[in-house]
Short mmCIF file of C-alpha atoms and ligand atoms in Angstrom, two decimals:
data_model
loop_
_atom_site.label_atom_id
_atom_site.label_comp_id
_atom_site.label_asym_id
_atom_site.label_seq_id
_atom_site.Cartn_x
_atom_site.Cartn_y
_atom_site.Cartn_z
CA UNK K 1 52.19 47.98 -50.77
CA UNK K 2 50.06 46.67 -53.60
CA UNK K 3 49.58 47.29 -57.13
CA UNK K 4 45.88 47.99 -58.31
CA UNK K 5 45.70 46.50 -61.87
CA UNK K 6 42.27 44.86 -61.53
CA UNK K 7 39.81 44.30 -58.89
CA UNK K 8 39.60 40.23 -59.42
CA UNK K 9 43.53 40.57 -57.43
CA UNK K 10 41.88 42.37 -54.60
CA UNK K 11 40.20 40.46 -51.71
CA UNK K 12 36.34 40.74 -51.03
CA UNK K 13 37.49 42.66 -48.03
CA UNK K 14 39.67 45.25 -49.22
CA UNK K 15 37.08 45.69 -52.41
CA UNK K 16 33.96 46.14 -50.05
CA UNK K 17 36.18 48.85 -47.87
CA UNK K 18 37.28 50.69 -50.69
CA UNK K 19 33.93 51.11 -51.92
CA UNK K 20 32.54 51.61 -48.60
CA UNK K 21 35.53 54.03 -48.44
CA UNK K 22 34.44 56.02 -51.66
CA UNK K 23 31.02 56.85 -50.52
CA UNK K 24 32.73 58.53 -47.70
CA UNK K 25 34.64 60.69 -49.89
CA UNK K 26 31.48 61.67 -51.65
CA UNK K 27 29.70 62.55 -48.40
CA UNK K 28 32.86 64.50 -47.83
CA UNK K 29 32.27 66.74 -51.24
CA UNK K 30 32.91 70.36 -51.24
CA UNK K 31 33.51 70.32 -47.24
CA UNK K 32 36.59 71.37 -45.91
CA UNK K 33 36.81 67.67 -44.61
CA UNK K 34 37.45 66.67 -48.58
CA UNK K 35 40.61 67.93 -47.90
CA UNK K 36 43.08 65.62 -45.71
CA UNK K 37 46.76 65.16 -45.10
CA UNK K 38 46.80 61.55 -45.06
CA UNK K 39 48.93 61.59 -47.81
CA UNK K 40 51.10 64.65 -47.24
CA UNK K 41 54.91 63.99 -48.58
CA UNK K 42 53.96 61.42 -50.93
CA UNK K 43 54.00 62.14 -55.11
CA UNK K 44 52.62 60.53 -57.41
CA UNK K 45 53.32 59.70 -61.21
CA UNK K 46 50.62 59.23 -63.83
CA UNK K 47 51.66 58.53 -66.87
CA UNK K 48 49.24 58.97 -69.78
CA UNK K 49 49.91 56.70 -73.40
CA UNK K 50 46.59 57.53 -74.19
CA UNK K 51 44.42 60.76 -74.05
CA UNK K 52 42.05 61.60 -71.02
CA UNK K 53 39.76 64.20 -69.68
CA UNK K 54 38.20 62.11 -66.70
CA UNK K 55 41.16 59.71 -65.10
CA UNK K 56 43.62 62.39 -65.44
CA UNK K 57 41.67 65.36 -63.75
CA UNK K 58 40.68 63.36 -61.54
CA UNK K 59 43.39 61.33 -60.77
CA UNK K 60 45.46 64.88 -59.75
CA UNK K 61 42.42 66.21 -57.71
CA UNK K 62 42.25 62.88 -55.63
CA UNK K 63 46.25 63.42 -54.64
CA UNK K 64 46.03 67.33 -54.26
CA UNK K 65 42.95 66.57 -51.96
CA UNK K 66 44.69 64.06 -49.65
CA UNK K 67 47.79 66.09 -49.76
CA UNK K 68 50.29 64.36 -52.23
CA UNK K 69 51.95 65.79 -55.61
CA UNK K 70 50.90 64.58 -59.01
CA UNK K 71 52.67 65.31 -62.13
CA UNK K 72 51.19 64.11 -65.49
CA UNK K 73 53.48 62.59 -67.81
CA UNK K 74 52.36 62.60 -71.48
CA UNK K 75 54.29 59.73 -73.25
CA UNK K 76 55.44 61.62 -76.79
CA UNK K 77 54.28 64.86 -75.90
CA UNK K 78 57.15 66.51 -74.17
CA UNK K 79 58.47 63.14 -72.80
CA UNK K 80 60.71 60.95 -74.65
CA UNK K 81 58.97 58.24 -76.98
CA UNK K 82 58.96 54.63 -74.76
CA UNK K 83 60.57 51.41 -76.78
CA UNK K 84 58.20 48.28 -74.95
CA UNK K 85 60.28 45.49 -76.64
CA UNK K 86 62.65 43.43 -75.27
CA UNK K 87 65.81 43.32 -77.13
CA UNK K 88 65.25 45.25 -79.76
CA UNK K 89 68.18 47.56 -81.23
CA UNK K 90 66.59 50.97 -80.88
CA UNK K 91 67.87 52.94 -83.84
CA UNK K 92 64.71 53.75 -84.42
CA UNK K 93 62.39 57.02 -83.13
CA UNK K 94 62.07 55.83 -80.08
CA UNK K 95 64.22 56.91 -77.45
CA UNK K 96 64.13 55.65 -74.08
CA UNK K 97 63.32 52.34 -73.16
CA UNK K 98 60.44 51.57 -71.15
CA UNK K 99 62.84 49.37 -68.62
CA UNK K 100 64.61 52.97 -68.24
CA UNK K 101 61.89 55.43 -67.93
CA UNK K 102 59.47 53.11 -65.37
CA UNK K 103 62.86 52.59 -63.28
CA UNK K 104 63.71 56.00 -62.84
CA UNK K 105 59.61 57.08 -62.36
CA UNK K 106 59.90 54.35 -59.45
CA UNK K 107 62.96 56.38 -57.72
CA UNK K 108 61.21 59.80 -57.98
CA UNK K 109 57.53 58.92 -56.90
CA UNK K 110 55.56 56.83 -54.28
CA UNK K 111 52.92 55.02 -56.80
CA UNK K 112 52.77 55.72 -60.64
CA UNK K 113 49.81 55.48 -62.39
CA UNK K 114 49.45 54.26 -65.81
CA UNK K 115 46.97 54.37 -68.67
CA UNK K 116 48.13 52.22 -71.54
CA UNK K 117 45.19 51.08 -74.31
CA UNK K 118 44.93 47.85 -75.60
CA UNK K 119 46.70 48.05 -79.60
CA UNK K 120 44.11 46.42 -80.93
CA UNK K 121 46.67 45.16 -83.86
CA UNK K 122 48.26 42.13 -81.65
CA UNK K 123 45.44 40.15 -79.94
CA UNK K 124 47.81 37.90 -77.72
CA UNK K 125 49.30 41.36 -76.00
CA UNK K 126 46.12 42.54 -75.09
CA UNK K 127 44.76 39.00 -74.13
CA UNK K 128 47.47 39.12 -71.70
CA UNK K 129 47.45 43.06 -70.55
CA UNK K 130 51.07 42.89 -71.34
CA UNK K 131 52.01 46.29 -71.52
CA UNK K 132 50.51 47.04 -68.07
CA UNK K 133 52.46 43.43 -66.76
CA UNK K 134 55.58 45.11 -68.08
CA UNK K 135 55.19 48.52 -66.46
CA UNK K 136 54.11 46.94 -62.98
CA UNK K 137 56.88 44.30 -63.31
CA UNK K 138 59.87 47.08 -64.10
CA UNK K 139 58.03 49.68 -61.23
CA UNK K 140 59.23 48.91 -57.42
CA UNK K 141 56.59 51.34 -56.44
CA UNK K 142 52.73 50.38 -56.33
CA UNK K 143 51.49 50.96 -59.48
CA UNK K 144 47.67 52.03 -60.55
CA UNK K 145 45.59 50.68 -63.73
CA UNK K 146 44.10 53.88 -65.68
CA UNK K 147 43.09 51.82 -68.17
CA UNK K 148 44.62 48.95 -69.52
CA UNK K 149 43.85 46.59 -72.32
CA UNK K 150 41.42 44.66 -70.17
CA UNK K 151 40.31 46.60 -67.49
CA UNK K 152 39.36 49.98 -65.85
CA UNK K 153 39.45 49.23 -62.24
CA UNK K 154 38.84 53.14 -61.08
CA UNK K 155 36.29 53.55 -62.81
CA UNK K 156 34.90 50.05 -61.77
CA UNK K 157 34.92 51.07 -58.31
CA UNK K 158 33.60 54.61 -58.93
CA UNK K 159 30.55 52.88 -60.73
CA UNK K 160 30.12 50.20 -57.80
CA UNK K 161 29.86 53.44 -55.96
CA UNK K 162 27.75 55.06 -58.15
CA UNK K 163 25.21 52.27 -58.58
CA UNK K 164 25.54 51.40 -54.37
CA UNK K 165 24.24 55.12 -53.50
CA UNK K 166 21.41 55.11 -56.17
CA UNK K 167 19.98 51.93 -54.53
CA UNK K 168 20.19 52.97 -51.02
CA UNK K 169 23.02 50.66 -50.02
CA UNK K 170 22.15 47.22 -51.27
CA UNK K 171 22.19 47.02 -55.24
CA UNK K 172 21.25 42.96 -54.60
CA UNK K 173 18.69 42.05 -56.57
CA UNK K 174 18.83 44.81 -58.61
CA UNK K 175 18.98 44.16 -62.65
CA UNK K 176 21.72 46.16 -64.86
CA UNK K 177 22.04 45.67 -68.88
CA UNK K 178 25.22 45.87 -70.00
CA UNK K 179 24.72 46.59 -73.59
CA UNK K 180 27.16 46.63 -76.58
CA UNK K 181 26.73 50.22 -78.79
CA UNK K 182 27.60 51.11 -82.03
CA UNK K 183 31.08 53.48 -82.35
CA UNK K 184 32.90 54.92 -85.47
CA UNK K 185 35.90 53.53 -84.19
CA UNK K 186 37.08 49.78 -82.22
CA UNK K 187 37.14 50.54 -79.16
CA UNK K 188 39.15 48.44 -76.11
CA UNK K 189 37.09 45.93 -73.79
CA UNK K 190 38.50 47.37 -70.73
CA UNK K 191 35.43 49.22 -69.12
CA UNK K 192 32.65 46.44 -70.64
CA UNK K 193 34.92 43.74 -68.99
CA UNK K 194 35.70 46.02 -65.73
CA UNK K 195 31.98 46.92 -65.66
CA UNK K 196 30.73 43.54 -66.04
CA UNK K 197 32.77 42.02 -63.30
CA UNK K 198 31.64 44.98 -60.95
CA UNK K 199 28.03 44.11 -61.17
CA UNK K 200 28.28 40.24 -60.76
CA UNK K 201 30.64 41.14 -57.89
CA UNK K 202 28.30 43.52 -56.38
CA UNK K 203 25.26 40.35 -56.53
CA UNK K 204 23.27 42.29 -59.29
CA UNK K 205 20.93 40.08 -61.83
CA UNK K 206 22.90 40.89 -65.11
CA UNK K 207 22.42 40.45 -68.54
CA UNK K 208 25.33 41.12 -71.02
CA UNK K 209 23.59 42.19 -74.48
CA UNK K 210 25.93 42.16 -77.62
CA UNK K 211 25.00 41.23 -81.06
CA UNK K 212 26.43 37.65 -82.19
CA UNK K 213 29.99 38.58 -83.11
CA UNK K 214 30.72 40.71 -80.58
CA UNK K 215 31.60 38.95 -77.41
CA UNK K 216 34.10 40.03 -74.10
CA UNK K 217 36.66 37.48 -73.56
CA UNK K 218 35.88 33.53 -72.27
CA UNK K 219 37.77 34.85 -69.09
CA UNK K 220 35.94 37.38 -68.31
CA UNK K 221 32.72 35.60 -68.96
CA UNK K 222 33.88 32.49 -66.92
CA UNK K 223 34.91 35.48 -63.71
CA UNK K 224 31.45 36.98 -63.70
CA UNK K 225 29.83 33.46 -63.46
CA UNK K 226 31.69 32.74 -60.78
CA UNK K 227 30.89 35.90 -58.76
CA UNK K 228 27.32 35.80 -60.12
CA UNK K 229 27.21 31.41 -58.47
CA UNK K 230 29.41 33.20 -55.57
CA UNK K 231 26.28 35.95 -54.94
CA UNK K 232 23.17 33.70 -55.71
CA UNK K 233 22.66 35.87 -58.80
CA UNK K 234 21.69 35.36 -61.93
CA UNK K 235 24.11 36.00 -65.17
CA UNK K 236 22.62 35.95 -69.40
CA UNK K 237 24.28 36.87 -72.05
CA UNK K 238 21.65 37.18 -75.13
CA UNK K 239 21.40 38.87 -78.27
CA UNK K 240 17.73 40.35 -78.90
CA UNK K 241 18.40 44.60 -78.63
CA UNK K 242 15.02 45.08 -77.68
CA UNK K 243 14.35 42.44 -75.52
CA UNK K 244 17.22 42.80 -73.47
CA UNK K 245 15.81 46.20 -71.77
CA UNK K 246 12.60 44.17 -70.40
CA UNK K 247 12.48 44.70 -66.66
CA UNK K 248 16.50 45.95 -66.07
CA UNK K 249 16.72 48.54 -63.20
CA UNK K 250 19.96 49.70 -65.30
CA UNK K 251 21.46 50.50 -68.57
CA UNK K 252 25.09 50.38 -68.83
CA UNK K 253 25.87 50.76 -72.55
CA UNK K 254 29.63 50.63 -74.08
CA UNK K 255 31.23 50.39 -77.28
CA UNK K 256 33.65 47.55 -77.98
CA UNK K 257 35.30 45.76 -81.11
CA UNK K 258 34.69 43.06 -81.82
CA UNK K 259 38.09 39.99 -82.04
CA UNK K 260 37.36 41.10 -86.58
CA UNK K 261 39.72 43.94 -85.19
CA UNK K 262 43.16 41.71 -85.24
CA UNK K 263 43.08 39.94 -88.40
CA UNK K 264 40.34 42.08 -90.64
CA UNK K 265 39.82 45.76 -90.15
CA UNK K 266 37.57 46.61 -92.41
CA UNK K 267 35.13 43.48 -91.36
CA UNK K 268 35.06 44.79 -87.74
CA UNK K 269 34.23 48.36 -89.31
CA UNK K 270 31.77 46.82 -91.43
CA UNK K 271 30.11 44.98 -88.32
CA UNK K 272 29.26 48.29 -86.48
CA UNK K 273 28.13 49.57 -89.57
CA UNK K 274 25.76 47.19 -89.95
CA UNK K 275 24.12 47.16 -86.36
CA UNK K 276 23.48 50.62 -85.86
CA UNK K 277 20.13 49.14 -84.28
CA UNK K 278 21.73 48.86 -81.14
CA UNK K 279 22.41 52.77 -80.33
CA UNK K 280 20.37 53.05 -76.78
CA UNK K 281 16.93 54.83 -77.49
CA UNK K 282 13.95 56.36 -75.62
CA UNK K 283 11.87 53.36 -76.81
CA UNK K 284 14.01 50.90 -75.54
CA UNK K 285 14.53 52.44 -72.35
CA UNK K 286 10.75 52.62 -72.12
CA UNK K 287 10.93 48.64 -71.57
CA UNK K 288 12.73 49.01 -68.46
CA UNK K 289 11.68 49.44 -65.11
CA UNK K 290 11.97 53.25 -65.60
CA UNK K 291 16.07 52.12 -65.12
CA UNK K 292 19.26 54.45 -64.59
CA UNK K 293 21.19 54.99 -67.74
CA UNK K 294 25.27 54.86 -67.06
CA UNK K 295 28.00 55.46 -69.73
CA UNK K 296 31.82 55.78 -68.55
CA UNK K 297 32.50 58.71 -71.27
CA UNK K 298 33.54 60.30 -73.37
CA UNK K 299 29.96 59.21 -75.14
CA UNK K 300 29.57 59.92 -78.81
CA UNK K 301 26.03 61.46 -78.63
CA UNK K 302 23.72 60.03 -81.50
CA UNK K 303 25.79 56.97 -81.83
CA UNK K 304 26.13 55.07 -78.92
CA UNK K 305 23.11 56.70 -77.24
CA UNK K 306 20.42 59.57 -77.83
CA UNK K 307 20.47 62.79 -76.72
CA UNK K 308 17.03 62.26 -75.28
CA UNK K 309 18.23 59.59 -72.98
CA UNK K 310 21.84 61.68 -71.75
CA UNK K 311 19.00 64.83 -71.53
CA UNK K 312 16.64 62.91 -69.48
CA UNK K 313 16.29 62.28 -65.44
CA UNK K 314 17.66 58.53 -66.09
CA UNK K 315 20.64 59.73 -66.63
CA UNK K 316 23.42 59.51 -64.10
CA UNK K 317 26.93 59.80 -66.62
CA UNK K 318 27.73 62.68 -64.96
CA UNK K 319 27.18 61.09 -60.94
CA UNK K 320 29.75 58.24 -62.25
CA UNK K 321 32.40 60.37 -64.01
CA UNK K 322 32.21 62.49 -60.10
CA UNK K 323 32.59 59.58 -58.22
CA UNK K 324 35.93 58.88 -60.03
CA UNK K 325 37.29 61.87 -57.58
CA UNK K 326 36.15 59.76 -54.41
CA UNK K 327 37.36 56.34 -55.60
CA UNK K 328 40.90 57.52 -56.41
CA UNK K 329 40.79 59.22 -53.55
CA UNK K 330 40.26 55.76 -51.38
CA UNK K 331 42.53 53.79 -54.01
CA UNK K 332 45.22 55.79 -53.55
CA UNK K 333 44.44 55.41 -49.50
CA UNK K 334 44.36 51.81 -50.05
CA UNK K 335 47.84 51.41 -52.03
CA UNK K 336 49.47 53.42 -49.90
CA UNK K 337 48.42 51.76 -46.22
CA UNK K 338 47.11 54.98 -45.28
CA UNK K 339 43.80 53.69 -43.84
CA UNK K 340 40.71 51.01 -45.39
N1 LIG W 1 35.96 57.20 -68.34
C1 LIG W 1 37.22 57.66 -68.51
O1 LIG W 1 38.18 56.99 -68.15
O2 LIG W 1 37.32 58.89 -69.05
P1 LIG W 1 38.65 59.49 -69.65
O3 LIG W 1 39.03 58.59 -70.82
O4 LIG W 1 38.32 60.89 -70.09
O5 LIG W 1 39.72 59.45 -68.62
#
């Protein structure tokens, strides 16, 4: 059975029937038919480094709904402290070691899930998702990306989803901005890099908008080309705020550090300071093509985005953070062979 740790692993086939199995799920809403026992007997283990409202709720709903068990473990709240490194003499406050705790996880449950953040403090173990290689590589059950370092794959299918049903089926041809925002604090890359690679995948026009200083990682740039050439579509990056809302059927705006984060703190502070200009506005929206405004959440209202914009019909936040029910619910199908 596979692991789901990003989309760009998964075949065209098995991408296009998990979203095509998501929208199913969300017909399926609130009818008695949400509710299967496809997955009756099986458990499931998500464990949480990081905080959540969306992934985790949703995450437990999905299981309950097809019939498994979910438990939540909260790594250092309740549950022992994890030790990542390899040969380390732990003396220290950590107390189990993460070779331990995944191993014993992988006897009790049929598929963990795991959200793990990038550190944001050592640039090479993010580059490399190495926390989430390490869980997956200890775990002899499938294991499911709730956020990683580098990418956000259920919430990259939920917004494939999302975006597929607001344009009637066929989002080709379509134009999303995918804008950088300003935050108080560095943020990850995971769901600008996980959203990116969805709409290039998905044959959308995209433009990736970030202010010089500020850019996702040469891989990820170099994968949505591809699937941009592999779709016929076209794929900018550019660097005017205002300009880059001419025309776009969508608005997908994120927060993200910039690579100042590893080496100078204060500089990458300093840098979102200074472009506070790029917060997502009525006025610039009023360049699109009267276009959908998406955010993963949690949104920092006034920073990354207005309340006028969240407030407005544009908005549809709240569709994507619903669809993450129905796209868990077809991931965890998928990983465990149950149908797609
Ligand atoms: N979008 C998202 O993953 O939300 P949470 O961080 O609340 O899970």
């Amino acid at each position: 059975m596979p692991d789901l740790l990003d989309w760009t692993d998964v075949s065209d086939a098995d991408w296009n029937a998990c979203l095509a199995r998501a929208r199913q799920h969300r017909q399926a809403h609130r009818s008695p038919s949400a509710y299967t026992d496809a997955a009756r007997g099986k458990s499931l283990g998500l464990v949480f480094y990081n905080s959540s409202l969306r992934t985790r709720t949703s995450m437990e709903l999905a299981a309950v709904q097809l019939g498994a068990h979910p438990t939540v473990i909260d790594v250092g709240h309740g549950v022992w402290g994890f030790e990542w490194e390899r040969g380390v003499v732990m003396d220290g406050g950590k107390a189990e070691h993460v070779t331990e705790a995944v191993g014993v996880l992988a006897r009790y449950y049929d598929a963990l899930g795991v959200r793990v953040f990038a550190t944001l403090t050592d640039r090479l173990a993010d580059e490399q998702d190495a926390h989430l290689k390490t869980f997956a590589a200890i775990s002899s059950v499938p294991v499911i990306n709730l956020e990683s370092a580098k990418f956000h794959p259920c919430q990259a299918l939920a917004d494939a989803a999302t975006l597929t049903d607001r344009f009637g089926g066929n989002v080709k041809g379509k134009r999303l901005l995918l804008t950088w925002a300003p935050h108080p604090k560095p943020l990850p890359q995971a769901v600008p890099n996980s959203a990116l690679l969805m709409a290039t995948r998905l044959g959308m026009d995209v433009r990736l908008a970030h202010p010089k200083g500020a850019p996702l990682g040469a891989d990820i740039v170099a994968q949505a080309e591809a699937y941009a050439q592999q779709h016929g579509a076209s794929f900018e990056i550019v660097h005017d705020v205002d300009a880059a809302y001419d025309d776009v059927d969508v608005v997908y705006a994120k927060a993200w550090a910039t690579p100042l984060v590893y080496t100078d703190y204060d500089a990458d502070e300093t840098f979102r300071q200074t472009h506070a200009n790029w917060t997502v506005t009525t006025d610039k929206m009023a360049r699109t093509n009267d276009a959908a405004f998406m955010h993963c959440l949690p949104v920092r209202r006034g920073v990354v985005v207005e309340d006028a914009v969240l407030d407005g019909p544009c908005a549809i936040h709240l569709d994507q953070a619903e669809y993450r029910l129905h796209a868990q619910k077809a991931i965890l199908e998928w990983v465990w062979g149950l149908r797609v």
